[in-house]
Amino acid sequence: MTAYAFAHLRSVDVNAEIVEYLEKIDATLDAHGGRFLVHNKVPTVMDGSFEGVLVLIEFPSTEVAEAWYHSAGYQEIVDFRVNNSVGGAAIVEGVGPDYRAADMVAGK
């Protein structure tokens, strides 16, 4: 099942470490079949609040996404993001093409 790594970054200090992070992250994704779907975009907020930017990366599965996050290549640069931004990142499994919201109520 497709999985997504996402980050909600409320602020980013764009400095030499962030530049290095951006220069190196693509190579870490390539080895795991990851690709950016959204990168550093400010969403149009329809209700509630959402400060900052969104990053969304697609992976073939949760296992692959977690392997990417824990890979030597990504671990070499992850602190550059963590130490120079306010926000968080997570991995979530997607749903299949036939999924319907009512499936949650039905226990599927």
MMTF fields as JSON, N, C-alpha, C and O atoms, coordinates in Angstrom:
{
  "mmtfVersion": "1.0.0",
  "mmtfProducer": "UNKNOWN",
  "numBonds": 431,
  "numAtoms": 432,
  "numGroups": 108,
  "numChains": 1,
  "numModels": 1,
  "chainsPerModel": [1],
  "groupsPerChain": [108],
  "chainIdList": ["A"],
  "bondAtomList": [4, 2, 8, 6, 12, 10, 16, 14, 20, 18, 24, 22, 28, 26, 32, 30, 36, 34, 40, 38, 44, 42, 48, 46, 52, 50, 56, 54, 60, 58, 64, 62, 68, 66, 72, 70, 76, 74, 80, 78, 84, 82, 88, 86, 92, 90, 96, 94, 100, 98, 104, 102, 108, 106, 112, 110, 116, 114, 120, 118, 124, 122, 128, 126, 132, 130, 136, 134, 140, 138, 144, 142, 148, 146, 152, 150, 156, 154, 160, 158, 164, 162, 168, 166, 172, 170, 176, 174, 180, 178, 184, 182, 188, 186, 192, 190, 196, 194, 200, 198, 204, 202, 208, 206, 212, 210, 216, 214, 220, 218, 224, 222, 228, 226, 232, 230, 236, 234, 240, 238, 244, 242, 248, 246, 252, 250, 256, 254, 260, 258, 264, 262, 268, 266, 272, 270, 276, 274, 280, 278, 284, 282, 288, 286, 292, 290, 296, 294, 300, 298, 304, 302, 308, 306, 312, 310, 316, 314, 320, 318, 324, 322, 328, 326, 332, 330, 336, 334, 340, 338, 344, 342, 348, 346, 352, 350, 356, 354, 360, 358, 364, 362, 368, 366, 372, 370, 376, 374, 380, 378, 384, 382, 388, 386, 392, 390, 396, 394, 400, 398, 404, 402, 408, 406, 412, 410, 416, 414, 420, 418, 424, 422, 428, 426],
  "bondOrderList": [1, 1, 1, 1, 1, 1, 1, 1, 1, 1, 1, 1, 1, 1, 1, 1, 1, 1, 1, 1, 1, 1, 1, 1, 1, 1, 1, 1, 1, 1, 1, 1, 1, 1, 1, 1, 1, 1, 1, 1, 1, 1, 1, 1, 1, 1, 1, 1, 1, 1, 1, 1, 1, 1, 1, 1, 1, 1, 1, 1, 1, 1, 1, 1, 1, 1, 1, 1, 1, 1, 1, 1, 1, 1, 1, 1, 1, 1, 1, 1, 1, 1, 1, 1, 1, 1, 1, 1, 1, 1, 1, 1, 1, 1, 1, 1, 1, 1, 1, 1, 1, 1, 1, 1, 1, 1, 1],
  "groupList": [{"groupName": "MET", "atomNameList": ["N", "CA", "C", "O"], "elementList": ["N", "C", "C", "O"], "formalChargeList": [0, 0, 0, 0], "bondAtomList": [1, 0, 2, 1, 3, 2], "bondOrderList": [1, 1, 2], "singleLetterCode": "M", "chemCompType": "L-PEPTIDE LINKING"}, {"groupName": "THR", "atomNameList": ["N", "CA", "C", "O"], "elementList": ["N", "C", "C", "O"], "formalChargeList": [0, 0, 0, 0], "bondAtomList": [1, 0, 2, 1, 3, 2], "bondOrderList": [1, 1, 2], "singleLetterCode": "T", "chemCompType": "L-PEPTIDE LINKING"}, {"groupName": "ALA", "atomNameList": ["N", "CA", "C", "O"], "elementList": ["N", "C", "C", "O"], "formalChargeList": [0, 0, 0, 0], "bondAtomList": [1, 0, 2, 1, 3, 2], "bondOrderList": [1, 1, 2], "singleLetterCode": "A", "chemCompType": "L-PEPTIDE LINKING"}, {"groupName": "TYR", "atomNameList": ["N", "CA", "C", "O"], "elementList": ["N", "C", "C", "O"], "formalChargeList": [0, 0, 0, 0], "bondAtomList": [1, 0, 2, 1, 3, 2], "bondOrderList": [1, 1, 2], "singleLetterCode": "Y", "chemCompType": "L-PEPTIDE LINKING"}, {"groupName": "PHE", "atomNameList": ["N", "CA", "C", "O"], "elementList": ["N", "C", "C", "O"], "formalChargeList": [0, 0, 0, 0], "bondAtomList": [1, 0, 2, 1, 3, 2], "bondOrderList": [1, 1, 2], "singleLetterCode": "F", "chemCompType": "L-PEPTIDE LINKING"}, {"groupName": "HIS", "atomNameList": ["N", "CA", "C", "O"], "elementList": ["N", "C", "C", "O"], "formalChargeList": [0, 0, 0, 0], "bondAtomList": [1, 0, 2, 1, 3, 2], "bondOrderList": [1, 1, 2], "singleLetterCode": "H", "chemCompType": "L-PEPTIDE LINKING"}, {"groupName": "LEU", "atomNameList": ["N", "CA", "C", "O"], "elementList": ["N", "C", "C", "O"], "formalChargeList": [0, 0, 0, 0], "bondAtomList": [1, 0, 2, 1, 3, 2], "bondOrderList": [1, 1, 2], "singleLetterCode": "L", "chemCompType": "L-PEPTIDE LINKING"}, {"groupName": "ARG", "atomNameList": ["N", "CA", "C", "O"], "elementList": ["N", "C", "C", "O"], "formalChargeList": [0, 0, 0, 0], "bondAtomList": [1, 0, 2, 1, 3, 2], "bondOrderList": [1, 1, 2], "singleLetterCode": "R", "chemCompType": "L-PEPTIDE LINKING"}, {"groupName": "SER", "atomNameList": ["N", "CA", "C", "O"], "elementList": ["N", "C", "C", "O"], "formalChargeList": [0, 0, 0, 0], "bondAtomList": [1, 0, 2, 1, 3, 2], "bondOrderList": [1, 1, 2], "singleLetterCode": "S", "chemCompType": "L-PEPTIDE LINKING"}, {"groupName": "VAL", "atomNameList": ["N", "CA", "C", "O"], "elementList": ["N", "C", "C", "O"], "formalChargeList": [0, 0, 0, 0], "bondAtomList": [1, 0, 2, 1, 3, 2], "bondOrderList": [1, 1, 2], "singleLetterCode": "V", "chemCompType": "L-PEPTIDE LINKING"}, {"groupName": "ASP", "atomNameList": ["N", "CA", "C", "O"], "elementList": ["N", "C", "C", "O"], "formalChargeList": [0, 0, 0, 0], "bondAtomList": [1, 0, 2, 1, 3, 2], "bondOrderList": [1, 1, 2], "singleLetterCode": "D", "chemCompType": "L-PEPTIDE LINKING"}, {"groupName": "ASN", "atomNameList": ["N", "CA", "C", "O"], "elementList": ["N", "C", "C", "O"], "formalChargeList": [0, 0, 0, 0], "bondAtomList": [1, 0, 2, 1, 3, 2], "bondOrderList": [1, 1, 2], "singleLetterCode": "N", "chemCompType": "L-PEPTIDE LINKING"}, {"groupName": "GLU", "atomNameList": ["N", "CA", "C", "O"], "elementList": ["N", "C", "C", "O"], "formalChargeList": [0, 0, 0, 0], "bondAtomList": [1, 0, 2, 1, 3, 2], "bondOrderList": [1, 1, 2], "singleLetterCode": "E", "chemCompType": "L-PEPTIDE LINKING"}, {"groupName": "ILE", "atomNameList": ["N", "CA", "C", "O"], "elementList": ["N", "C", "C", "O"], "formalChargeList": [0, 0, 0, 0], "bondAtomList": [1, 0, 2, 1, 3, 2], "bondOrderList": [1, 1, 2], "singleLetterCode": "I", "chemCompType": "L-PEPTIDE LINKING"}, {"groupName": "LYS", "atomNameList": ["N", "CA", "C", "O"], "elementList": ["N", "C", "C", "O"], "formalChargeList": [0, 0, 0, 0], "bondAtomList": [1, 0, 2, 1, 3, 2], "bondOrderList": [1, 1, 2], "singleLetterCode": "K", "chemCompType": "L-PEPTIDE LINKING"}, {"groupName": "GLY", "atomNameList": ["N", "CA", "C", "O"], "elementList": ["N", "C", "C", "O"], "formalChargeList": [0, 0, 0, 0], "bondAtomList": [1, 0, 2, 1, 3, 2], "bondOrderList": [1, 1, 2], "singleLetterCode": "G", "chemCompType": "PEPTIDE LINKING"}, {"groupName": "PRO", "atomNameList": ["N", "CA", "C", "O"], "elementList": ["N", "C", "C", "O"], "formalChargeList": [0, 0, 0, 0], "bondAtomList": [1, 0, 2, 1, 3, 2], "bondOrderList": [1, 1, 2], "singleLetterCode": "P", "chemCompType": "L-PEPTIDE LINKING"}, {"groupName": "TRP", "atomNameList": ["N", "CA", "C", "O"], "elementList": ["N", "C", "C", "O"], "formalChargeList": [0, 0, 0, 0], "bondAtomList": [1, 0, 2, 1, 3, 2], "bondOrderList": [1, 1, 2], "singleLetterCode": "W", "chemCompType": "L-PEPTIDE LINKING"}, {"groupName": "GLN", "atomNameList": ["N", "CA", "C", "O"], "elementList": ["N", "C", "C", "O"], "formalChargeList": [0, 0, 0, 0], "bondAtomList": [1, 0, 2, 1, 3, 2], "bondOrderList": [1, 1, 2], "singleLetterCode": "Q", "chemCompType": "L-PEPTIDE LINKING"}],
  "groupTypeList": [0, 1, 2, 3, 2, 4, 2, 5, 6, 7, 8, 9, 10, 9, 11, 2, 12, 13, 9, 12, 3, 6, 12, 14, 13, 10, 2, 1, 6, 10, 2, 5, 15, 15, 7, 4, 6, 9, 5, 11, 14, 9, 16, 1, 9, 0, 10, 15, 8, 4, 12, 15, 9, 6, 9, 6, 13, 12, 4, 16, 8, 1, 12, 9, 2, 12, 2, 17, 3, 5, 8, 2, 15, 3, 18, 12, 13, 9, 10, 4, 7, 9, 11, 11, 8, 9, 15, 15, 2, 2, 13, 9, 12, 15, 9, 15, 16, 10, 3, 7, 2, 2, 10, 0, 9, 2, 15, 14],
  "groupIdList": [1, 2, 3, 4, 5, 6, 7, 8, 9, 10, 11, 12, 13, 14, 15, 16, 17, 18, 19, 20, 21, 22, 23, 24, 25, 26, 27, 28, 29, 30, 31, 32, 33, 34, 35, 36, 37, 38, 39, 40, 41, 42, 43, 44, 45, 46, 47, 48, 49, 50, 51, 52, 53, 54, 55, 56, 57, 58, 59, 60, 61, 62, 63, 64, 65, 66, 67, 68, 69, 70, 71, 72, 73, 74, 75, 76, 77, 78, 79, 80, 81, 82, 83, 84, 85, 86, 87, 88, 89, 90, 91, 92, 93, 94, 95, 96, 97, 98, 99, 100, 101, 102, 103, 104, 105, 106, 107, 108],
  "secStructList": [7, 7, 3, 3, 3, 3, 3, 3, 3, 3, 3, 3, 7, 7, 1, 2, 2, 2, 2, 2, 2, 2, 2, 2, 2, 2, 2, 2, 2, 2, 6, 6, 6, 7, 3, 3, 3, 3, 3, 3, 3, 7, 7, 7, 7, 7, 1, 1, 7, 7, 7, 1, 3, 3, 3, 3, 3, 3, 3, 1, 7, 2, 2, 2, 2, 2, 2, 2, 2, 2, 1, 2, 2, 2, 2, 6, 6, 2, 2, 2, 2, 2, 2, 6, 3, 3, 3, 3, 3, 3, 3, 3, 3, 7, 7, 7, 6, 6, 7, 7, 6, 2, 2, 2, 2, 6, 6, 7],
  "xCoordList": [0.847, 0.0, 0.888, 1.84, 0.595, 1.347, 1.365, 0.382, 2.484, 2.626, 3.191, 3.752, 3.023, 3.44, 4.221, 3.815, 5.338, 6.06, 5.65, 5.657, 5.293, 4.886, 5.463, 5.737, 5.639, 6.128, 5.277, 4.945, 4.934, 4.269, 5.3, 5.559, 5.877, 6.934, 6.374, 6.035, 6.284, 5.73, 6.732, 6.349, 8.014, 9.045, 10.324, 10.576, 11.119, 12.396, 13.439, 13.222, 14.566, 15.703, 16.536, 17.268, 16.423, 17.142, 18.595, 18.927, 19.432, 20.851, 21.665, 21.11, 22.961, 23.827, 23.418, 23.51, 22.965, 22.552, 21.294, 21.205, 20.332, 19.118, 19.456, 18.914, 20.329, 20.757, 21.388, 21.087, 22.251, 22.866, 21.805, 21.856, 20.853, 19.743, 19.009, 18.762, 18.663, 17.934, 18.771, 18.241, 20.06, 20.941, 21.1, 21.371, 20.936, 21.198, 19.952, 20.053, 18.786, 17.626, 17.178, 16.764, 17.247, 16.78, 17.485, 16.842, 18.774, 19.517, 19.043, 19.066, 18.617, 18.124, 16.78, 16.472, 15.988, 14.675, 14.802, 14.089, 15.693, 15.845, 16.034, 15.436, 16.846, 17.16, 15.972, 15.998, 14.924, 13.76, 12.467, 11.378, 12.586, 11.392, 10.507, 9.313, 11.086, 10.316, 10.291, 11.224, 9.19, 9.105, 8.259, 7.268, 8.679, 7.928, 6.594, 6.545, 5.531, 4.227, 3.933, 3.31, 4.39, 4.249, 5.551, 6.054, 6.096, 7.327, 7.316, 7.287, 7.339, 7.453, 6.319, 6.546, 5.105, 3.946, 3.085, 2.862, 2.604, 1.667, 0.266, -0.161, -0.458, -1.802, -2.794, -2.611, -3.83, -4.963, -5.851, -6.468, -5.922, -6.65, -8.145, -8.568, -8.919, -10.355, -11.115, -12.151, -10.616, -11.165, -10.096, -9.127, -10.268, -9.241, -8.016, -8.105, -6.87, -5.634, -4.532, -4.518, -3.634, -2.486, -1.395, -1.409, -0.457, 0.655, 1.829, 2.106, 2.51, 3.711, 3.488, 2.574, 4.353, 4.359, 4.176, 4.342, 3.832, 3.624, 4.61, 4.899, 5.118, 5.957, 5.31, 4.972, 5.137, 4.519, 5.329, 5.532, 5.793, 6.618, 5.926, 5.508, 5.807, 5.161, 6.2, 7.275, 5.871, 6.709, 5.85, 4.63, 6.464, 5.7, 4.971, 3.926, 5.507, 4.89, 5.4, 6.368, 4.731, 5.171, 6.561, 7.406, 6.799, 8.098, 9.218, 10.291, 8.961, 9.97, 10.169, 11.299, 9.074, 9.177, 9.993, 10.845, 9.73, 10.48, 11.944, 12.836, 12.194, 13.577, 14.308, 15.479, 13.619, 14.222, 14.577, 15.697, 13.612, 13.855, 15.054, 15.861, 15.17, 16.24, 17.526, 18.513, 17.52, 18.703, 19.874, 19.692, 21.066, 22.28, 22.288, 22.665, 21.873, 21.872, 20.96, 21.345, 19.745, 18.835, 19.245, 19.15, 19.695, 20.124, 21.307, 21.504, 22.086, 23.216, 22.741, 23.471, 21.52, 21.052, 19.825, 19.511, 19.122, 17.853, 18.003, 17.111, 19.106, 19.289, 19.356, 19.043, 19.763, 19.768, 18.348, 18.138, 17.37, 15.969, 15.465, 14.886, 15.683, 15.158, 15.696, 14.948, 16.986, 17.616, 17.352, 17.648, 16.799, 16.62, 15.187, 14.929, 14.245, 12.842, 11.988, 12.394, 10.806, 9.804, 8.679, 8.09, 8.386, 7.338, 7.565, 8.229, 7.02, 7.166, 7.007, 6.546, 7.402, 7.296, 6.747, 6.935, 6.073, 5.474, 5.345, 5.519, 5.036, 4.771, 3.388, 3.033, 2.617, 1.269, 0.985, 1.39, 0.286, -0.104, -1.338, -2.251, -1.363, -2.515, -3.633, -3.524, -4.681, -5.796, -5.859, -5.309, -6.522, -6.639, -7.596, -8.327, -7.596, -8.417, -9.92, -10.701, -10.337, -11.764, -12.24, -13.404, -11.363, -11.717, -12.804, -12.783, -13.737, -14.793, -14.788, -14.517, -15.075, -15.055, -15.973, -15.655, -17.092, -18.029, -17.414, -17.912, -16.347, -15.678, -15.161, -15.112, -14.78, -14.288, -15.385, -15.123, -16.592, -17.717, -18.076, -18.476, -17.927, -18.25, -17.158, -17.318, -16.051, -14.965, -14.073, -13.38, -14.067, -13.237, -11.829, -10.992],
  "yCoordList": [-1.183, 0.0, 1.24, 1.319, 2.181, 3.428, 4.099, 4.046, 4.726, 5.451, 6.837, 7.094, 7.704, 9.095, 9.558, 9.337, 10.198, 10.918, 12.373, 12.911, 13.0, 14.395, 15.202, 14.685, 16.472, 17.395, 18.649, 19.166, 19.125, 20.42, 21.303, 21.162, 22.203, 23.073, 24.473, 25.161, 24.879, 26.196, 27.31, 28.442, 26.987, 27.957, 27.196, 26.113, 27.785, 27.192, 28.298, 29.337, 28.067, 28.982, 28.533, 27.546, 29.252, 28.875, 29.339, 30.511, 28.369, 28.638, 27.571, 26.797, 27.523, 26.584, 25.127, 24.316, 24.785, 23.404, 23.033, 21.928, 23.942, 23.662, 23.55, 22.693, 24.392, 24.306, 22.938, 22.303, 22.483, 21.16, 20.057, 19.114, 20.173, 19.213, 19.132, 18.04, 20.282, 20.319, 19.769, 19.132, 20.015, 19.515, 17.992, 17.364, 17.4, 15.964, 15.09, 13.884, 15.644, 14.796, 14.001, 12.851, 14.575, 13.856, 12.518, 11.527, 12.469, 11.216, 10.168, 8.973, 10.604, 9.645, 9.065, 7.914, 9.85, 9.39, 8.411, 7.408, 8.689, 7.867, 6.396, 5.534, 6.103, 4.718, 3.98, 2.754, 4.711, 4.113, 4.325, 4.076, 4.776, 4.975, 6.106, 6.136, 7.041, 8.176, 9.317, 9.512, 10.072, 11.257, 12.324, 12.031, 13.555, 14.67, 14.816, 14.805, 14.951, 15.321, 16.791, 17.488, 17.24, 18.639, 18.995, 18.218, 20.17, 20.574, 22.063, 22.898, 22.372, 23.756, 24.636, 25.773, 24.103, 24.857, 25.319, 24.573, 26.551, 27.085, 26.702, 27.119, 25.913, 25.508, 26.657, 27.622, 26.538, 27.438, 26.88, 25.829, 27.563, 27.072, 27.33, 28.463, 26.273, 26.367, 26.537, 27.201, 25.95, 26.183, 25.816, 25.133, 26.26, 26.024, 26.874, 27.942, 26.389, 27.138, 26.193, 25.015, 26.713, 25.959, 26.965, 27.63, 27.068, 27.992, 27.24, 26.106, 27.847, 27.267, 26.578, 26.912, 25.597, 24.923, 23.419, 22.875, 22.771, 21.331, 20.684, 21.217, 19.53, 18.688, 17.308, 16.779, 16.72, 15.407, 14.571, 14.965, 13.411, 12.516, 11.163, 10.611, 10.634, 9.342, 8.226, 8.395, 7.077, 5.881, 4.674, 4.717, 3.609, 2.418, 1.754, 1.136, 1.873, 1.24, 1.908, 2.669, 1.608, 2.113, 1.592, 2.334, 0.312, -0.282, 0.435, 0.681, 0.763, 1.466, 2.888, 3.371, 3.558, 4.921, 4.923, 5.789, 3.956, 3.877, 3.516, 4.021, 2.648, 2.315, 3.55, 3.754, 4.382, 5.641, 6.529, 7.033, 6.722, 7.617, 7.147, 7.964, 5.853, 5.299, 5.008, 4.562, 5.257, 4.977, 5.867, 6.965, 5.366, 6.13, 7.481, 8.497, 7.483, 8.729, 9.788, 10.953, 9.395, 10.382, 10.754, 11.918, 9.782, 10.089, 11.048, 11.773, 11.053, 11.98, 13.439, 14.346, 13.665, 15.047, 15.427, 16.614, 14.481, 14.793, 15.855, 16.685, 15.843, 16.848, 18.267, 19.224, 18.411, 19.749, 20.316, 21.5, 19.457, 19.904, 20.099, 21.136, 19.105, 19.146, 20.341, 21.007, 20.613, 21.687, 23.079, 24.068, 23.178, 24.487, 24.761, 25.636, 24.0, 24.243, 23.962, 23.254, 24.533, 24.261, 23.523, 24.03, 22.336, 21.534, 20.079, 19.735, 19.237, 17.81, 17.052, 17.591, 15.777, 14.919, 13.567, 13.16, 12.876, 11.578, 10.77, 11.286, 9.494, 8.595, 8.002, 7.617, 7.934, 7.385, 6.508, 6.826, 5.403, 4.527, 5.094, 5.587, 5.024, 5.484, 4.443, 3.415, 4.722, 3.785, 3.324, 3.968, 2.222, 1.675, 2.473, 3.327, 2.202, 2.97, 2.79, 3.641, 1.71, 1.463, 1.893, 1.685, 2.485, 2.894, 3.964, 4.875, 3.842, 4.843, 5.229, 4.383, 6.465, 6.932, 6.1, 5.867, 5.656, 4.847, 3.514, 2.877, 3.076, 1.836, 1.902, 0.884, 3.085, 3.242, 2.9, 2.234, 3.346, 3.071, 1.59, 1.017, 0.977, -0.45, -1.347, -2.567, -0.773, -1.566, -2.221, -3.188, -1.73, -2.325, -1.769, -2.156],
  "zCoordList": [0.0, 0.0, 0.0, 0.777, -0.839, -0.905, 0.468, 1.208, 0.796, 2.053, 1.755, 0.689, 2.724, 2.557, 3.775, 4.916, 3.513, 4.551, 4.387, 3.28, 5.494, 5.387, 6.527, 7.61, 6.26, 7.275, 7.238, 6.171, 8.415, 8.58, 9.268, 10.463, 8.508, 9.017, 9.208, 8.246, 10.465, 10.768, 10.503, 10.208, 10.608, 10.233, 9.911, 10.439, 9.037, 8.632, 8.576, 7.954, 9.227, 9.143, 7.943, 8.024, 6.843, 5.623, 5.771, 5.593, 6.103, 6.328, 5.599, 4.818, 5.843, 5.129, 5.353, 4.432, 6.567, 6.826, 6.033, 5.497, 5.958, 5.181, 3.702, 3.004, 3.229, 1.824, 1.564, 0.553, 2.456, 2.286, 2.331, 1.542, 3.243, 3.336, 1.998, 1.486, 1.438, 0.166, -0.987, -1.896, -0.946, -2.0, -1.943, -2.966, -0.772, -0.603, -0.52, -0.744, -0.209, 0.053, -1.176, -1.033, -2.365, -3.563, -3.732, -4.077, -3.5, -3.651, -2.643, -2.938, -1.461, -0.466, -0.889, -0.577, -1.592, -2.055, -3.208, -3.252, -4.131, -5.333, -5.001, -5.646, -4.017, -3.658, -3.052, -2.95, -2.646, -1.994, -2.777, -2.261, -4.002, -4.815, -4.333, -4.632, -3.585, -3.079, -4.075, -4.855, -4.03, -4.899, -4.212, -3.544, -4.399, -3.836, -4.568, -5.798, -3.808, -4.355, -4.059, -4.859, -2.905, -2.484, -1.779, -0.969, -2.087, -1.408, -1.115, -2.019, 0.181, 0.64, 0.115, -0.301, 0.138, -0.348, 0.818, 1.771, 0.736, 1.715, 1.256, 0.179, 2.053, 1.634, 1.688, 2.43, 0.903, 1.008, 2.112, 1.938, 3.232, 4.396, 4.194, 3.97, 4.275, 4.064, 5.379, 5.412, 6.452, 7.788, 8.8, 8.468, 10.018, 11.028, 10.76, 10.155, 11.219, 11.016, 10.562, 10.919, 9.79, 9.303, 9.005, 7.97, 9.92, 9.725, 9.116, 9.505, 8.18, 7.62, 6.294, 5.539, 6.026, 4.729, 4.907, 5.999, 3.806, 3.783, 2.82, 1.748, 3.223, 2.371, 2.366, 3.425, 1.184, 1.062, 0.084, -1.064, 0.549, -0.262, -0.347, 0.671, -1.542, -1.764, -1.813, -2.389, -1.201, -1.222, -1.575, -1.412, -2.053, -2.421, -1.243, -1.441, -0.023, 1.147, 2.418, 2.395, 3.521, 4.819, 5.144, 5.645, 4.857, 5.154, 4.396, 4.947, 3.14, 2.341, 2.864, 2.937, 3.228, 3.77, 5.06, 5.259, 5.93, 7.181, 6.922, 7.605, 5.943, 5.59, 5.08, 5.399, 4.285, 3.823, 5.005, 5.097, 5.916, 7.05, 7.875, 8.317, 8.08, 8.908, 8.13, 8.714, 6.819, 5.996, 6.41, 6.935, 6.159, 6.489, 5.777, 6.361, 4.524, 3.759, 4.348, 4.442, 4.75, 5.319, 6.743, 7.132, 7.511, 8.877, 8.902, 9.878, 7.84, 7.729, 7.669, 8.07, 7.169, 6.972, 7.792, 7.88, 8.39, 9.053, 10.143, 10.314, 10.876, 11.932, 11.377, 12.085, 10.113, 9.513, 9.471, 9.734, 9.136, 9.122, 10.54, 10.862, 11.386, 12.748, 13.524, 14.241, 13.384, 14.161, 13.611, 14.281, 12.403, 11.773, 11.352, 10.525, 11.93, 11.615, 12.842, 13.763, 12.824, 13.85, 13.154, 12.199, 13.629, 13.014, 13.323, 14.301, 12.501, 12.718, 11.421, 10.415, 11.464, 10.295, 10.739, 11.885, 9.83, 10.137, 8.853, 7.749, 9.026, 7.906, 8.125, 9.239, 7.052, 7.145, 5.934, 4.816, 6.168, 5.07, 4.388, 5.05, 3.067, 2.31, 2.342, 3.011, 1.626, 1.489, 0.043, -0.851, -0.176, -1.519, -2.386, -1.884, -3.68, -4.619, -4.412, -4.838, -3.771, -3.557, -2.174, -1.832, -1.38, -0.023, -0.039, -0.866, 0.87, 1.071, 2.547, 3.399, 2.862, 4.248, 5.137, 6.303, 4.61, 5.385, 5.798, 6.727, 5.138, 5.511, 6.95, 7.64, 7.397, 8.752, 9.757, 10.759, 9.5, 10.382, 10.353, 11.367, 9.181, 9.018, 9.572, 9.587, 10.029, 10.598, 9.572, 9.89, 8.365, 7.311, 7.347, 6.532]
}
